[in-house]
């Protein structure tokens, strides 16, 4: 599911000539998502203890 959406977004942005900004946004998104997972697990562990 996500790969389909990512593929469509990739085609859309490459058509607009925004290839590099797209990779930059994906990079920021990956960082944000990893931090969200980190904070989620941290809060789970804190509430567990």
mmCIF file with all atom_site columns, C-alpha atoms in Angstrom:
data_model
loop_
_atom_site.group_PDB
_atom_site.id
_atom_site.type_symbol
_atom_site.label_atom_id
_atom_site.label_alt_id
_atom_site.label_comp_id
_atom_site.label_asym_id
_atom_site.label_entity_id
_atom_site.label_seq_id
_atom_site.pdbx_PDB_ins_code
_atom_site.Cartn_x
_atom_site.Cartn_y
_atom_site.Cartn_z
_atom_site.occupancy
_atom_site.B_iso_or_equiv
_atom_site.pdbx_formal_charge
_atom_site.auth_seq_id
_atom_site.auth_comp_id
_atom_site.auth_asym_id
_atom_site.auth_atom_id
_atom_site.pdbx_PDB_model_num
ATOM 1  C CA . UNK A 1 1  ? 0.000  0.000  0.000   1.00 0.00 ? 1  UNK A CA 1
ATOM 2  C CA . UNK A 1 2  ? 2.664  2.493  1.039   1.00 0.00 ? 2  UNK A CA 1
ATOM 3  C CA . UNK A 1 3  ? 4.905  1.548  -1.886  1.00 0.00 ? 3  UNK A CA 1
ATOM 4  C CA . UNK A 1 4  ? 2.056  2.310  -4.313  1.00 0.00 ? 4  UNK A CA 1
ATOM 5  C CA . UNK A 1 5  ? 1.502  5.734  -2.753  1.00 0.00 ? 5  UNK A CA 1
ATOM 6  C CA . UNK A 1 6  ? 5.239  6.430  -2.710  1.00 0.00 ? 6  UNK A CA 1
ATOM 7  C CA . UNK A 1 7  ? 5.517  5.396  -6.355  1.00 0.00 ? 7  UNK A CA 1
ATOM 8  C CA . UNK A 1 8  ? 2.670  7.682  -7.363  1.00 0.00 ? 8  UNK A CA 1
ATOM 9  C CA . UNK A 1 9  ? 4.158  10.561 -5.392  1.00 0.00 ? 9  UNK A CA 1
ATOM 10 C CA . UNK A 1 10 ? 7.539  9.886  -6.994  1.00 0.00 ? 10 UNK A CA 1
ATOM 11 C CA . UNK A 1 11 ? 6.023  10.029 -10.479 1.00 0.00 ? 11 UNK A CA 1
ATOM 12 C CA . UNK A 1 12 ? 4.053  13.157 -9.604  1.00 0.00 ? 12 UNK A CA 1
ATOM 13 C CA . UNK A 1 13 ? 7.054  15.051 -8.233  1.00 0.00 ? 13 UNK A CA 1
ATOM 14 C CA . UNK A 1 14 ? 9.429  13.869 -10.972 1.00 0.00 ? 14 UNK A CA 1
ATOM 15 C CA . UNK A 1 15 ? 6.976  15.232 -13.527 1.00 0.00 ? 15 UNK A CA 1
ATOM 16 C CA . UNK A 1 16 ? 7.080  18.577 -11.769 1.00 0.00 ? 16 UNK A CA 1
ATOM 17 C CA . UNK A 1 17 ? 10.883 18.479 -11.806 1.00 0.00 ? 17 UNK A CA 1
ATOM 18 C CA . UNK A 1 18 ? 11.120 18.296 -8.007  1.00 0.00 ? 18 UNK A CA 1
ATOM 19 C CA . UNK A 1 19 ? 13.153 15.102 -7.786  1.00 0.00 ? 19 UNK A CA 1
ATOM 20 C CA . UNK A 1 20 ? 15.630 16.309 -5.170  1.00 0.00 ? 20 UNK A CA 1
ATOM 21 C CA . UNK A 1 21 ? 13.069 18.067 -2.907  1.00 0.00 ? 21 UNK A CA 1
ATOM 22 C CA . UNK A 1 22 ? 11.072 14.821 -2.897  1.00 0.00 ? 22 UNK A CA 1
ATOM 23 C CA . UNK A 1 23 ? 14.039 12.862 -1.575  1.00 0.00 ? 23 UNK A CA 1
ATOM 24 C CA . UNK A 1 24 ? 14.646 15.627 0.978   1.00 0.00 ? 24 UNK A CA 1
ATOM 25 C CA . UNK A 1 25 ? 11.018 15.390 2.173   1.00 0.00 ? 25 UNK A CA 1
ATOM 26 C CA . UNK A 1 26 ? 11.228 11.598 2.376   1.00 0.00 ? 26 UNK A CA 1
ATOM 27 C CA . UNK A 1 27 ? 14.442 11.979 4.403   1.00 0.00 ? 27 UNK A CA 1
ATOM 28 C CA . UNK A 1 28 ? 12.743 14.363 6.854   1.00 0.00 ? 28 UNK A CA 1
ATOM 29 C CA . UNK A 1 29 ? 9.681  12.099 7.016   1.00 0.00 ? 29 UNK A CA 1
ATOM 30 C CA . UNK A 1 30 ? 11.829 9.060  7.863   1.00 0.00 ? 30 UNK A CA 1
ATOM 31 C CA . UNK A 1 31 ? 13.558 10.998 10.643  1.00 0.00 ? 31 UNK A CA 1
ATOM 32 C CA . UNK A 1 32 ? 10.244 12.215 12.077  1.00 0.00 ? 32 UNK A CA 1
ATOM 33 C CA . UNK A 1 33 ? 8.676  8.757  11.926  1.00 0.00 ? 33 UNK A CA 1
ATOM 34 C CA . UNK A 1 34 ? 11.692 7.135  13.619  1.00 0.00 ? 34 UNK A CA 1
ATOM 35 C CA . UNK A 1 35 ? 11.616 9.753  16.388  1.00 0.00 ? 35 UNK A CA 1
ATOM 36 C CA . UNK A 1 36 ? 7.877  9.181  16.810  1.00 0.00 ? 36 UNK A CA 1
ATOM 37 C CA . UNK A 1 37 ? 8.460  5.439  17.219  1.00 0.00 ? 37 UNK A CA 1
ATOM 38 C CA . UNK A 1 38 ? 11.281 6.158  19.685  1.00 0.00 ? 38 UNK A CA 1
ATOM 39 C CA . UNK A 1 39 ? 9.130  8.479  21.825  1.00 0.00 ? 39 UNK A CA 1
ATOM 40 C CA . UNK A 1 40 ? 6.220  6.026  21.656  1.00 0.00 ? 40 UNK A CA 1
ATOM 41 C CA . UNK A 1 41 ? 8.315  3.114  22.923  1.00 0.00 ? 41 UNK A CA 1
ATOM 42 C CA . UNK A 1 42 ? 9.932  5.363  25.539  1.00 0.00 ? 42 UNK A CA 1
ATOM 43 C CA . UNK A 1 43 ? 6.547  6.456  26.897  1.00 0.00 ? 43 UNK A CA 1
ATOM 44 C CA . UNK A 1 44 ? 5.366  2.833  26.886  1.00 0.00 ? 44 UNK A CA 1
ATOM 45 C CA . UNK A 1 45 ? 8.406  1.787  28.921  1.00 0.00 ? 45 UNK A CA 1
ATOM 46 C CA . UNK A 1 46 ? 8.020  4.733  31.293  1.00 0.00 ? 46 UNK A CA 1
ATOM 47 C CA . UNK A 1 47 ? 4.350  3.995  31.956  1.00 0.00 ? 47 UNK A CA 1
ATOM 48 C CA . UNK A 1 48 ? 5.181  0.296  32.381  1.00 0.00 ? 48 UNK A CA 1
ATOM 49 C CA . UNK A 1 49 ? 7.682  1.031  35.137  1.00 0.00 ? 49 UNK A CA 1
#
